[in-house]
Coordinates of C-alpha atoms and ligand atoms in Angstrom, one line a residue:
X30 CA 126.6 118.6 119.1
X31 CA 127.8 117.2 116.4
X32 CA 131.5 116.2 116.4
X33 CA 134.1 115.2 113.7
X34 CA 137.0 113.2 114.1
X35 CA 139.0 116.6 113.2
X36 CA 137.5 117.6 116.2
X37 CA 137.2 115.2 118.7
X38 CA 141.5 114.6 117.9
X39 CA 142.1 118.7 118.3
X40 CA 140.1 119.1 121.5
X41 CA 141.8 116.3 123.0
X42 CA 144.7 117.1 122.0
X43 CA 144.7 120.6 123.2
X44 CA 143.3 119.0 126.6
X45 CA 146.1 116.9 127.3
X46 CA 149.0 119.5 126.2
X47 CA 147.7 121.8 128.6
X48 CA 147.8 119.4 131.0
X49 CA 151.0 118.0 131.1
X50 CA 152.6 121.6 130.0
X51 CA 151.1 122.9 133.4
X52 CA 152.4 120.0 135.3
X53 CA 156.1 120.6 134.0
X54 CA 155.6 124.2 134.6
X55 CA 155.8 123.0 138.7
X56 CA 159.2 121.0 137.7
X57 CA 162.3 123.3 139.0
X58 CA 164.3 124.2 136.4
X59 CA 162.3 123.7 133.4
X60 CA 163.0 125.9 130.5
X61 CA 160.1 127.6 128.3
X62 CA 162.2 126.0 125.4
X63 CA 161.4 122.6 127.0
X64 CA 157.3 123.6 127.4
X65 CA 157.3 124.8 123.8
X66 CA 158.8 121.2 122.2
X67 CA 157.1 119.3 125.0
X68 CA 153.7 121.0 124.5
X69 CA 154.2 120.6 120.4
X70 CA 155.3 117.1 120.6
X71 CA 152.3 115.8 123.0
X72 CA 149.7 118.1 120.7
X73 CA 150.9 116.4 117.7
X74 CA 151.5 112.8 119.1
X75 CA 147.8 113.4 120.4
X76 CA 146.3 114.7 117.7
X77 CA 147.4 112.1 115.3
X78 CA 146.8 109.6 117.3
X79 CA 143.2 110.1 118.6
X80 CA 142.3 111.4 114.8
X81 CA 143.6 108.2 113.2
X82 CA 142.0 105.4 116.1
X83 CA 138.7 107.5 115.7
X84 CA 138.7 107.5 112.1
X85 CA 139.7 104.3 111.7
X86 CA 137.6 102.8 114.0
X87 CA 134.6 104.9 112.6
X88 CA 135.3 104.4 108.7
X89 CA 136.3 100.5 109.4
X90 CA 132.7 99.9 110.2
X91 CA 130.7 101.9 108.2
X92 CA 132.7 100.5 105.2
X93 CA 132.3 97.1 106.7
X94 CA 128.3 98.1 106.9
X95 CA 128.5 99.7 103.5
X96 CA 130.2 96.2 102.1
X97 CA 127.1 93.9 103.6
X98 CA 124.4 96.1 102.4
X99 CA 125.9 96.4 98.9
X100 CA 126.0 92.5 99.3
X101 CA 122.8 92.1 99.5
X102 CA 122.2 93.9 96.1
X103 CA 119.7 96.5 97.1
X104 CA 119.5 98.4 94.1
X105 CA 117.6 100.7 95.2
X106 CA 119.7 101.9 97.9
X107 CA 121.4 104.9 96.1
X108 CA 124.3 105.8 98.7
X109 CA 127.5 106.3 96.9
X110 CA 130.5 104.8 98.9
X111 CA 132.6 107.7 98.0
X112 CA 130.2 110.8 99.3
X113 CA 129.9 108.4 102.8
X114 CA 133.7 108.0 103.5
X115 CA 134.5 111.6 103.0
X116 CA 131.2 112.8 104.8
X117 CA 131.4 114.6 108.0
X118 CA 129.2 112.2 110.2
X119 CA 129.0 108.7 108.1
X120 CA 127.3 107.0 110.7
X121 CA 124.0 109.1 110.7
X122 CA 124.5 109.5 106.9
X123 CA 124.3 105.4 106.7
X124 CA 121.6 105.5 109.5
X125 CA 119.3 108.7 107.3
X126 CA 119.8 106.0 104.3
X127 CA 118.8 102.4 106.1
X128 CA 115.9 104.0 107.8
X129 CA 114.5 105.4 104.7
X130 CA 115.0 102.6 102.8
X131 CA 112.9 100.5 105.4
X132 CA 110.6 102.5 105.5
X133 CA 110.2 102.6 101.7
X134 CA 110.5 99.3 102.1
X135 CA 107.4 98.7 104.4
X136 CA 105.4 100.3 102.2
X137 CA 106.2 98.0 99.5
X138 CA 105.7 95.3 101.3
X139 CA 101.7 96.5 102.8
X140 CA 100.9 97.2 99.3
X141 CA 102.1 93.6 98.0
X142 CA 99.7 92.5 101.2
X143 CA 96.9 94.3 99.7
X144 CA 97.1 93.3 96.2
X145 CA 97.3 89.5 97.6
X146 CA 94.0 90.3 100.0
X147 CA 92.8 91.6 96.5
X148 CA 93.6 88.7 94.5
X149 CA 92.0 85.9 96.7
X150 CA 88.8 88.3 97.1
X151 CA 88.8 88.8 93.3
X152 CA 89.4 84.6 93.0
X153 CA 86.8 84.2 95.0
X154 CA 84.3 86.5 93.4
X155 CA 85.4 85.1 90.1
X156 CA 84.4 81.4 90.9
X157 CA 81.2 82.3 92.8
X158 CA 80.5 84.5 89.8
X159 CA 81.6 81.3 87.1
X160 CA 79.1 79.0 89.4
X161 CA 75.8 80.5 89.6
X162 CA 75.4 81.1 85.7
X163 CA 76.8 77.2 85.4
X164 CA 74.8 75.6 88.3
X165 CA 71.5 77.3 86.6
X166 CA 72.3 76.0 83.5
X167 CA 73.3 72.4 84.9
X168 CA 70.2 72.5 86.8
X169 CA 67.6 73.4 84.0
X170 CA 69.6 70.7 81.7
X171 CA 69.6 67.6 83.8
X172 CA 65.7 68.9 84.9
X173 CA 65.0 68.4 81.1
X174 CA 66.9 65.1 80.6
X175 CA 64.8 63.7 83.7
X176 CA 61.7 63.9 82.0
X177 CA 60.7 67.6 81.9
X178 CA 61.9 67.4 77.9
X179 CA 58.3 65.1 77.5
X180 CA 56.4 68.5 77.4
X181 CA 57.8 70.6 74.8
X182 CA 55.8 73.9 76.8
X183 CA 58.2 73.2 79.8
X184 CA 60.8 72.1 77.3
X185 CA 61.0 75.2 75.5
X186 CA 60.6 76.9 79.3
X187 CA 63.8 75.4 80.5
X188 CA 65.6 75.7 77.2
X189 CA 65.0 79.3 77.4
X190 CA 66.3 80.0 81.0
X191 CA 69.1 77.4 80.2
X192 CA 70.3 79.4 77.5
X193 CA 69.8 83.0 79.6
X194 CA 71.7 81.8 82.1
X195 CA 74.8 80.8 79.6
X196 CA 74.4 84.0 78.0
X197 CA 74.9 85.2 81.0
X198 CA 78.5 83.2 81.5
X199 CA 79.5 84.4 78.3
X200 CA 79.0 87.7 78.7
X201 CA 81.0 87.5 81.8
X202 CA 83.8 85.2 80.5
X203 CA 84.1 88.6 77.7
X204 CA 84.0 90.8 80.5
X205 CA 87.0 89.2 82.5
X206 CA 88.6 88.9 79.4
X207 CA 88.5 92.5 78.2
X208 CA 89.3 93.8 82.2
X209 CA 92.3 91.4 82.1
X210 CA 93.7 92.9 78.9
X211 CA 93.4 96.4 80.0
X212 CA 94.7 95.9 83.6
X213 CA 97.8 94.1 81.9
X214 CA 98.0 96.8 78.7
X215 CA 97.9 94.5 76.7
X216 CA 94.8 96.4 74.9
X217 CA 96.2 99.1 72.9
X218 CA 94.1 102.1 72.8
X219 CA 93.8 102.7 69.0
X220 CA 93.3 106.4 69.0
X221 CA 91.2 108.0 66.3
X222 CA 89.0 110.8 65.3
X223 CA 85.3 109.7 66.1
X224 CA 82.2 111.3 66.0
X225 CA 80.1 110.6 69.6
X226 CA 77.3 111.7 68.1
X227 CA 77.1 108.8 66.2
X228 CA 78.1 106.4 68.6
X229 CA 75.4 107.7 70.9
X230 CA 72.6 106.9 67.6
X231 CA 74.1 103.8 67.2
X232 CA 73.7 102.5 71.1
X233 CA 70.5 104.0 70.7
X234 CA 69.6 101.9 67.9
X235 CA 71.0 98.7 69.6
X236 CA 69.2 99.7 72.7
X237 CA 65.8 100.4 72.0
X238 CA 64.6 96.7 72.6
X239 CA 65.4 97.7 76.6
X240 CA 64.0 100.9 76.7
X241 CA 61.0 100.6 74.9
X242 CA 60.3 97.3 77.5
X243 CA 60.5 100.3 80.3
X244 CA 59.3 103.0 78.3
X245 CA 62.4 104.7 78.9
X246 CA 63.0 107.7 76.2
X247 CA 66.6 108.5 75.0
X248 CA 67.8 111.5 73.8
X249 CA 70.6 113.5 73.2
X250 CA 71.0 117.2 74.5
X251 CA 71.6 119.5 72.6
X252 CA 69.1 118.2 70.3
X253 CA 70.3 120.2 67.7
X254 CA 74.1 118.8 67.6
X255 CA 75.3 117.8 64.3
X256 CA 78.5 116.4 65.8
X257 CA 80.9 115.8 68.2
X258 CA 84.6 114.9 67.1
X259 CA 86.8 113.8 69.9
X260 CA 90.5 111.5 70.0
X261 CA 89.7 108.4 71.4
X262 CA 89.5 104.1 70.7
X263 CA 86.2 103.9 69.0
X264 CA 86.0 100.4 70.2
X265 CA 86.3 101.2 73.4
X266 CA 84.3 104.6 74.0
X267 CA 81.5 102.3 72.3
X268 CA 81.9 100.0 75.4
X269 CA 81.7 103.5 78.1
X270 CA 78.7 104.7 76.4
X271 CA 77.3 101.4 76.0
X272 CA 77.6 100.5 79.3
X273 CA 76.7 104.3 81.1
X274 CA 73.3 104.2 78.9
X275 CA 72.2 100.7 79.3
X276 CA 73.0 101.0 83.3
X277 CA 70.7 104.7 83.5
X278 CA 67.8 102.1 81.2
X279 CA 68.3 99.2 83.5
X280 CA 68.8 101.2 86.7
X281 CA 66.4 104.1 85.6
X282 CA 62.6 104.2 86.4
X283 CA 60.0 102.9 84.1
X284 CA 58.9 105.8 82.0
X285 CA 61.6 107.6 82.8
X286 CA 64.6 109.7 80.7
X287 CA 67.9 109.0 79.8
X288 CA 69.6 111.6 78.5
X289 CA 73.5 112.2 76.8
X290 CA 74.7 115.3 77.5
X291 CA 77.5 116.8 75.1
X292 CA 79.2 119.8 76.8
X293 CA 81.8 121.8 74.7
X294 CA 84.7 123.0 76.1
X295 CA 88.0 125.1 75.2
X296 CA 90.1 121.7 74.9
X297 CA 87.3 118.9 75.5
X298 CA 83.8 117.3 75.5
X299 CA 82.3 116.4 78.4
X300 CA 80.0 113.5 78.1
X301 CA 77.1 113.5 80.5
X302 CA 74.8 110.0 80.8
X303 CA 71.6 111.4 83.1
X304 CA 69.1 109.4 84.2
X305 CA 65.9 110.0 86.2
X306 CA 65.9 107.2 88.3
X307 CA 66.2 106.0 91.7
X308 CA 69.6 107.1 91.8
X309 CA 72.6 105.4 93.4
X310 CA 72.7 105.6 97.7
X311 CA 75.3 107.6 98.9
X312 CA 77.4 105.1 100.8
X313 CA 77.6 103.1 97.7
X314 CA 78.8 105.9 95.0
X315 CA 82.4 105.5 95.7
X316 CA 82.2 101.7 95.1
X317 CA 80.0 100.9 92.2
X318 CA 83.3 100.6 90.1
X319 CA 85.0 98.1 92.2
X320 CA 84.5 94.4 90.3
X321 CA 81.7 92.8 90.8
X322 CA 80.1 95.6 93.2
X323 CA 76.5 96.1 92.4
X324 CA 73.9 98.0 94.8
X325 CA 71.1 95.7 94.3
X326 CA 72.6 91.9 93.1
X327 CA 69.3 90.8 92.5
X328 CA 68.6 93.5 90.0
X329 CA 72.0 93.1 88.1
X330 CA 71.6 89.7 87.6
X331 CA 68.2 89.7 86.4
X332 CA 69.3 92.2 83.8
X333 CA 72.3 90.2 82.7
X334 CA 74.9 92.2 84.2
X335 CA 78.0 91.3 84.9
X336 CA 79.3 93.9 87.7
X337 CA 82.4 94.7 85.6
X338 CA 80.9 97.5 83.7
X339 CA 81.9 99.8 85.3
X340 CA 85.4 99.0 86.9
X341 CA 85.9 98.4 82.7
X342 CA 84.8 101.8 82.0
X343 CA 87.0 103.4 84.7
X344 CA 90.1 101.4 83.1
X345 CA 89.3 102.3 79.9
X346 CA 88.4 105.9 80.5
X347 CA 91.7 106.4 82.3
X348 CA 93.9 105.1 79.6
X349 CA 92.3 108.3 77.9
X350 CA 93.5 110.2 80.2
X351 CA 90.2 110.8 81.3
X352 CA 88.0 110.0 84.4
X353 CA 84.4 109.4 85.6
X354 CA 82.5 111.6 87.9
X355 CA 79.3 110.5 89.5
X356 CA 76.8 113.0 91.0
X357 CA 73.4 111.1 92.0
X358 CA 70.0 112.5 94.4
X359 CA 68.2 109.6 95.3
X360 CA 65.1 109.5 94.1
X361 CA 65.8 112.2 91.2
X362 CA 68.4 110.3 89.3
X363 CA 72.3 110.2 88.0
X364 CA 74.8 111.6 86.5
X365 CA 77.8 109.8 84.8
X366 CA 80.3 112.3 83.3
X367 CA 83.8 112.1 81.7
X368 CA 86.1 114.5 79.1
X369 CA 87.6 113.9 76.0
X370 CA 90.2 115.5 74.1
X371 CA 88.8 117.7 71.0
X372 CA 89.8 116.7 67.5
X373 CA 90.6 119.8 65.8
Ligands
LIG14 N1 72.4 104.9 86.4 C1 72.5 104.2 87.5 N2 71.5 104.3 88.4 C2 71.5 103.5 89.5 N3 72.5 102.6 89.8 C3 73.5 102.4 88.9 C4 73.5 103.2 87.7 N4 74.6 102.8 87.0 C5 75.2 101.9 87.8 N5 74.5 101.6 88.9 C6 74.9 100.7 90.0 O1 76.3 100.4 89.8 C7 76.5 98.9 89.8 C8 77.7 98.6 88.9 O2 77.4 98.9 87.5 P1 78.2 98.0 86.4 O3 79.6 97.9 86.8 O4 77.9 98.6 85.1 O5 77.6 96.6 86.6 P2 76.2 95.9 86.1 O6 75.6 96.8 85.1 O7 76.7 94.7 85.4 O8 75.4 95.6 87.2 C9 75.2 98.4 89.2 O9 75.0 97.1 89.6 C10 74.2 99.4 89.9 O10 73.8 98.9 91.2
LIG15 MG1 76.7 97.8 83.5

């Protein structure tokens, strides 16, 4: 049950009247005159009494709480003094408040505990990362200096895999770069009219190096599309295609098919990147676009990937509003798909 003071004072009252009328009801000679004021006096004397000690006692505190917790300039804590004091039960009002407030508190505190796990497993990544490009190229160097430079064959050799292997760290010093801008917004999206169509060509074109080593064919579906006009960074859809179509060549099979798919919709495109390869394990689908997470590290490496691809993509694909599904069979290929807003 839930009491007021109000209450508590009138029930007590009431108790204690009709106590001590009864008793001097037994007195000879009593009057009814001398019940009445008797029985109004103690009611009153009561009521007051017990309504003030209980309220007093009560609102005392909880102001008293309600001074330390303002002290400790929790701004979140959105209790107004006024609604408290002239609540019916301030106690479990204050109580409702501190307990959610630690509990929204708690949460706070086991997602700052994540991001700091997060942190010193992305540090970590990053300088194992920055040291095998550098120790390869440090390795090949001083190889040279000690003598291997006297043979140009070797020479050249070396120079060559000394010079892949800092390609390598610059590609990946551009890669952190670009993640760290769009994690921390400081990369504007720059949002245009574009035609995909001609994006695609143009990776294509850059591309054709790769796929013609795996005899990998790329095409566009429908063949017949002229264009596809969508809102987005130019820049940065480059960088989604870019990355989706070099990943289905690098990750496809030799002689296989990649193929961009260009879906129309009532409001959007939807972008498809297919390709026939191996595919991508189950197990590992959900966490290809975590940094640095590659299926096969080997394979990445070799390739000159950097593992950032596609947590970049996801970054960038989301400040379109826009995200990436993945649908993959092994052994029949992938599926990279995302939607962009029509130009109209
Ligand atoms: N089309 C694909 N087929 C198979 N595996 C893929 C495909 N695309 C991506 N992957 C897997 O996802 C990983 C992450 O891709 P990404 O972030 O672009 O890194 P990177 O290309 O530098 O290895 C790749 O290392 C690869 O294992
Ligand atoms: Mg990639």
């Amino acid at each position: 049950m839930n009491l007021s003071a109000r209450w508590i004072a009138f029930l007590l009252a009431l108790f204690i009247t009709v106590l001590t009328v009864v008793f001097l009801n037994f007195v000879p000679d009593t009057k009814a005159e001398m019940l009445v004021v008797t029985g109004v006096i103690c009611f009153l004397a009561t009521y007051f009494t017990t309504y003030y000690t209980v309220d007093v006692l009560i609102f005392q505190e909880v102001d008293q709480i309600y001074k330390s917790v303002k002290k400790l300039k929790i701004k979140d804590f959105n209790i107004k003094k006024k609604p408290l004091l002239n609540s019916q039960n301030p106690l479990k009002l204050l109580n409702t408040e501190i307990s959610d407030y630690v509990t929204e508190k708690q949460k706070e505190i086991e997602e700052l505990k994540r991001m700091e796990t997060f942190r010193r497993e992305f540090l970590a990544n990053v300088s194992h990362e920055l040291k095998t490009p550098i120790f390869a190229a440090q390795g090949f160097v001083h190889t040279l200096i000690d003598g291997a430079i006297d043979d140009p064959e070797v020479a050249i050799r070396f120079l060559n895999k000394a010079a892949k292997s800092l390609d390598g760290l610059d590609a990946l010093v551009r890669d952190l770069v670009v993640l760290s801008q769009v994690e921390t917004g400081e990369l504007k999206m720059q949002f245009e009219v574009l035609d995909l169509v001609r994006i695609t060509e143009d990776i294509f074109e850059q591309l054709e190096d790769k796929a013609t080593k795996r005899d990998t064919k790329l095409k566009i579906k429908p063949a017949k599309i002229q264009e596809c006009l969508v809102v987005a960074d130019p820049q940065r859809i480059y960088q989604v295609l870019m990355n989706f179509i070099e990943n289905a060549i690098k990750y496809g099979k030799d002689h296989g098919k990649v193929t961009v798919v260009f879906e129309e919709q009532k409001k959007h495109y939807t972008i498809a990147v297919e390709d026939d390869g191996p595919g991508i394990p189950q197990e590992h689908i959900n966490r290809i676009f975590e940094r640095f997470y590659r299926v096969d590290k080997s394979r990445s490496r070799e390739t000159g990937g950097t593992g950032l691809g596609l947590a970049i993509v996801k970054h960038i694909l989301s400040a379109h509003n826009s995200s990436v599904s993945v649908t993959s069979k092994p052994g029949k290929g992938t599926r990279f798909s995302f939607s962009l807003l029509k130009a109209d």
